[in-house]
PDB file of C-alpha atoms in Angstrom:
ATOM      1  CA  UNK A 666     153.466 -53.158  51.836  1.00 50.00           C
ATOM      2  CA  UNK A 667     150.470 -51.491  49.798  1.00 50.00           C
ATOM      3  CA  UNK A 668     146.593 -52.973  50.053  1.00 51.00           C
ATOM      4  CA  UNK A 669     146.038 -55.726  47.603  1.00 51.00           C
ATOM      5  CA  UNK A 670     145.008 -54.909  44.272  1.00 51.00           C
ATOM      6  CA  UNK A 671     142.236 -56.486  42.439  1.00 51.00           C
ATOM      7  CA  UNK A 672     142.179 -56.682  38.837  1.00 54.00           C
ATOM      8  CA  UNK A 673     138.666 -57.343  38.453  1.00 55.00           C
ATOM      9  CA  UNK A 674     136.432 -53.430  37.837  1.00 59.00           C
ATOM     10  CA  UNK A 675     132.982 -52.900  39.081  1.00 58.00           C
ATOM     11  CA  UNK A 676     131.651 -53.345  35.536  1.00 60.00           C
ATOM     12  CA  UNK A 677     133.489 -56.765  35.164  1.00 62.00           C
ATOM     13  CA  UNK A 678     131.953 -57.863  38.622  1.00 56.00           C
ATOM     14  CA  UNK A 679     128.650 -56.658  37.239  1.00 59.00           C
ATOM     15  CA  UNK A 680     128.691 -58.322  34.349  1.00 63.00           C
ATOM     16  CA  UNK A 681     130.021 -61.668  36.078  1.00 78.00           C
ATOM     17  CA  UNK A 682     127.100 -61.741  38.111  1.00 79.00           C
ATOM     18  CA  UNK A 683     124.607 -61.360  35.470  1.00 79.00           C
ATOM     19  CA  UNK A 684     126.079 -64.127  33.380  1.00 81.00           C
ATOM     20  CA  UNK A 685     126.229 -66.163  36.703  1.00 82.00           C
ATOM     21  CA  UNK A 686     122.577 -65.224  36.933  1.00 78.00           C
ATOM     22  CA  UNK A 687     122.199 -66.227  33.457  1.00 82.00           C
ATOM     23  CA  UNK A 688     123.990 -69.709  33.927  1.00 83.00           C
ATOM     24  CA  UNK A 689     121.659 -70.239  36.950  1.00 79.00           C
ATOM     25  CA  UNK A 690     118.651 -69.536  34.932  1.00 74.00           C
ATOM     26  CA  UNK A 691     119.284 -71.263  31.860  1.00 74.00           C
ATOM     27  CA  UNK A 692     120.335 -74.805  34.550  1.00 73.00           C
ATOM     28  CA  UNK A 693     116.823 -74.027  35.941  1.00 71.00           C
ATOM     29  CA  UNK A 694     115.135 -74.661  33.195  1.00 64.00           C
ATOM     30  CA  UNK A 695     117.093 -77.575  32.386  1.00 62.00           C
ATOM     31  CA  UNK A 696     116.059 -79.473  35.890  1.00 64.00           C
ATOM     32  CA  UNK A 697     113.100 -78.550  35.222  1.00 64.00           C
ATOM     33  CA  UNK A 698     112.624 -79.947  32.070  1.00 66.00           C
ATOM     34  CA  UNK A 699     114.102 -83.073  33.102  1.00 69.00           C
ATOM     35  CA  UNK A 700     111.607 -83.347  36.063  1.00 68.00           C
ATOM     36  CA  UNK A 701     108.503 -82.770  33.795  1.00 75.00           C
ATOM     37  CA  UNK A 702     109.751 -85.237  31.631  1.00 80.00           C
ATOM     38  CA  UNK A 703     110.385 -88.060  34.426  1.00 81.00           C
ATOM     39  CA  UNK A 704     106.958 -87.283  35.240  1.00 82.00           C
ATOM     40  CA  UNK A 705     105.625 -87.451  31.768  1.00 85.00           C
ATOM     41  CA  UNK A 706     107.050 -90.536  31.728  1.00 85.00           C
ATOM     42  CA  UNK A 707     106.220 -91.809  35.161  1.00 86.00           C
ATOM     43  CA  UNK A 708     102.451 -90.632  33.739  1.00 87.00           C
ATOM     44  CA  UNK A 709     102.683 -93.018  30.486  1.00 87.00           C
ATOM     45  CA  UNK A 710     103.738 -96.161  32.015  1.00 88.00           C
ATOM     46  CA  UNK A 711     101.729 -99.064  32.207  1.00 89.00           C
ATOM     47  CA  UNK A 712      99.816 -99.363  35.290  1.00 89.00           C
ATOM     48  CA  UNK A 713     100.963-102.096  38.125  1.00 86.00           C
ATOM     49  CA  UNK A 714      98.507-104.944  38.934  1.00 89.00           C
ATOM     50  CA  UNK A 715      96.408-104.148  42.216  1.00 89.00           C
ATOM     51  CA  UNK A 716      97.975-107.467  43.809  1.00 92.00           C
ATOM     52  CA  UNK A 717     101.498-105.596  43.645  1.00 90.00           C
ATOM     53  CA  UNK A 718     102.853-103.577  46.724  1.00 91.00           C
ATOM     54  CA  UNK A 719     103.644-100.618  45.566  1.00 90.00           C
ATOM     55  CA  UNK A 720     106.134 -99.935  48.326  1.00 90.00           C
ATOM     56  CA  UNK A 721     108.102-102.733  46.721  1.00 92.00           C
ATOM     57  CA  UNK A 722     107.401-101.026  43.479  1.00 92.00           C
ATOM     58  CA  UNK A 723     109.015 -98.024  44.196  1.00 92.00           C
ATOM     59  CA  UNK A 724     112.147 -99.584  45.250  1.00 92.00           C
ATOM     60  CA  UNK A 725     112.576-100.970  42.397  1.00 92.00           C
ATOM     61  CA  UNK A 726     111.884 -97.873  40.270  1.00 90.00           C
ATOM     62  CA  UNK A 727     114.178 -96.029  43.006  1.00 92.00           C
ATOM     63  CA  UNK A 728     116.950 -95.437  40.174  1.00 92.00           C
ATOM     64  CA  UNK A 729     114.565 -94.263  37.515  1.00 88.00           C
ATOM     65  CA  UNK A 730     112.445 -92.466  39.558  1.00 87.00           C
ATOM     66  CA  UNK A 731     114.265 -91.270  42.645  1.00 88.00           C
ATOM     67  CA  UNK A 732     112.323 -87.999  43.862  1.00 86.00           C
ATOM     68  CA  UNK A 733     109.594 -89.517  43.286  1.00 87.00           C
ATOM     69  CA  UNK A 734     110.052 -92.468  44.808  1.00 90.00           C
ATOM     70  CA  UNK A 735     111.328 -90.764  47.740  1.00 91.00           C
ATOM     71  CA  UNK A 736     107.873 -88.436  47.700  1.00 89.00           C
ATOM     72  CA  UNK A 737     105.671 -92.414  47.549  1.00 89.00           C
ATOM     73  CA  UNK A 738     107.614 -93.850  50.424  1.00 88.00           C
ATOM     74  CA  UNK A 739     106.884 -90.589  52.578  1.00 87.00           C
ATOM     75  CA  UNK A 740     103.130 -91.030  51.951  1.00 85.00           C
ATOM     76  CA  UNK A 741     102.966 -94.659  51.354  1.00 86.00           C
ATOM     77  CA  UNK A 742     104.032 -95.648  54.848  1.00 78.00           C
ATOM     78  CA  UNK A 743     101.393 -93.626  56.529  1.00 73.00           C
ATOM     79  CA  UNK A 744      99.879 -95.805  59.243  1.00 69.00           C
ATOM     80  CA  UNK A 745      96.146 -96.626  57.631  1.00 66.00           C
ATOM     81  CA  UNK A 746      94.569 -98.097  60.614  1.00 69.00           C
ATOM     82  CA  UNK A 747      92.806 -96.452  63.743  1.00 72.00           C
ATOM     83  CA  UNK A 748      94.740 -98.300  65.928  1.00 75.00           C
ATOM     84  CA  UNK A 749      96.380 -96.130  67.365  1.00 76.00           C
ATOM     85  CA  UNK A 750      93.471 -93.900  67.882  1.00 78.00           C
ATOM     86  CA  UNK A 751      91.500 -96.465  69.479  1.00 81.00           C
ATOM     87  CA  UNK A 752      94.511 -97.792  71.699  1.00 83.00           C
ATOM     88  CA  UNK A 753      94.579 -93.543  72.843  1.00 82.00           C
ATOM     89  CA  UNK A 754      90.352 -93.729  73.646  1.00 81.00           C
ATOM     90  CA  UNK A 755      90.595 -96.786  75.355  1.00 85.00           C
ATOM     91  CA  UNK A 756      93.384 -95.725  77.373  1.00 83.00           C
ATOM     92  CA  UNK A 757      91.345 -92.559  77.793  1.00 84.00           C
ATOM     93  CA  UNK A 758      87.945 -94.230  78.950  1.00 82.00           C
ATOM     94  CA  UNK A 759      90.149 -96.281  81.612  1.00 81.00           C
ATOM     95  CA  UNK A 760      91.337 -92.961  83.033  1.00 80.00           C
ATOM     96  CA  UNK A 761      88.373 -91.087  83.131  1.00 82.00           C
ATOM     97  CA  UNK A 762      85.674 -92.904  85.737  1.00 79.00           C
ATOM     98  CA  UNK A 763      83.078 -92.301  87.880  1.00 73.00           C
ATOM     99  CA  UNK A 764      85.451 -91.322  90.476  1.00 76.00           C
ATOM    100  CA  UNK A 765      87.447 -89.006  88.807  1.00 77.00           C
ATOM    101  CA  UNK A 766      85.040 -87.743  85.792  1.00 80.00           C
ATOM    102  CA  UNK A 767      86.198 -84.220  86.954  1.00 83.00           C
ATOM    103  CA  UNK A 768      89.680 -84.415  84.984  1.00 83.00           C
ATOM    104  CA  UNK A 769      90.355 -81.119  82.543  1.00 87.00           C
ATOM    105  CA  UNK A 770      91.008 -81.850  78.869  1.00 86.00           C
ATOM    106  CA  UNK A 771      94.726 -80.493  79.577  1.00 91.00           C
ATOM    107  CA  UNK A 772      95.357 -83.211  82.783  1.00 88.00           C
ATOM    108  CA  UNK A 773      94.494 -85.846  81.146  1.00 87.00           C
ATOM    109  CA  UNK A 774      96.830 -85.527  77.720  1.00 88.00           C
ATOM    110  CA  UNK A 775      99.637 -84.811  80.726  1.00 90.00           C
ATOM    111  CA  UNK A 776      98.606 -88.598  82.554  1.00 87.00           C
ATOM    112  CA  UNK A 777      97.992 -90.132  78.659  1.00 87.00           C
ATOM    113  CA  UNK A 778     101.320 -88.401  77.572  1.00 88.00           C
ATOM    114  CA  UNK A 779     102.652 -90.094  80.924  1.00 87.00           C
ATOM    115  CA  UNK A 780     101.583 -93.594  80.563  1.00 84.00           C
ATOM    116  CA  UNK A 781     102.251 -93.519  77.120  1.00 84.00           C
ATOM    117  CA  UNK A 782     106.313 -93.578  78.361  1.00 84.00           C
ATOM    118  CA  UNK A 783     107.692 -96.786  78.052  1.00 83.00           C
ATOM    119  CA  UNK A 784     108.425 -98.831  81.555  1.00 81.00           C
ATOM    120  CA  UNK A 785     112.319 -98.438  80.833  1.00 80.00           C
ATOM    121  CA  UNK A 786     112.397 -94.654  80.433  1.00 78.00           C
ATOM    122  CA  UNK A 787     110.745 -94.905  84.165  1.00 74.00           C
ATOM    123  CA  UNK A 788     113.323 -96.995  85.512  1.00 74.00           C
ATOM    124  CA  UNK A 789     116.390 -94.815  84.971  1.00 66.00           C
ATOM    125  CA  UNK A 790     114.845 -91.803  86.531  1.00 61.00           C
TER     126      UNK A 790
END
């Protein structure tokens, strides 16, 4: 038994791959388009009322808009409160007191880090 054979030349690969590259190209441009246009159109609607939620909004625009209704619910649902901050510099100003005001900046983020663990995570240790 011989080595396979291959009917295809060098040349013929060649020029495959540039009308591959070609095809690519040419769908490229086509996304594109069609993404420019959503947006065009995402642009010229009306605008909602401030009372809506535009969380809801998007869901409902989900099929007509999907990347970038994906793109609104990634920066939509940001927390927008300081909560969280505040909970982390009160919990900081109980650690640090006039008994142990000598903490480094790195020890303490290891006993916040540490009492920010949940009581059940302790528990199976």
């Amino acid at each position: 038994m011989g080595e396979p054979t291959t009917s295809t030349s060098d040349s013929e690969l060649s020029v495959n791959l540039w009308a591959l590259h070609e095809r690519l190209v040419a769908q490229t441009a086509v996304d594109y388009d069609v993404h420019l246009s959503k947006m065009t159109r995402y642009l010229r609607s009306p605008l909602m009322p401030l009372n809506t939620n535009p969380l809801e909004w998007w869901k409902t625009q989900k099929n007509t808009y999907p990347k970038l209704s994906k793109a609104a619910n990634v920066y939509l649902s940001t927390v927008a409160t300081s909560v969280p901050a505040d909970r982390l510099f009160f919990k900081a100003g109980q650690t640090i007191t006039d008994r142990r005001n000598r903490i480094s900046a790195k020890k303490l983020n290891k006993i916040l880090f540490m009492q920010s663990i949940d009581k059940v995570y302790w528990q199976n240790i």
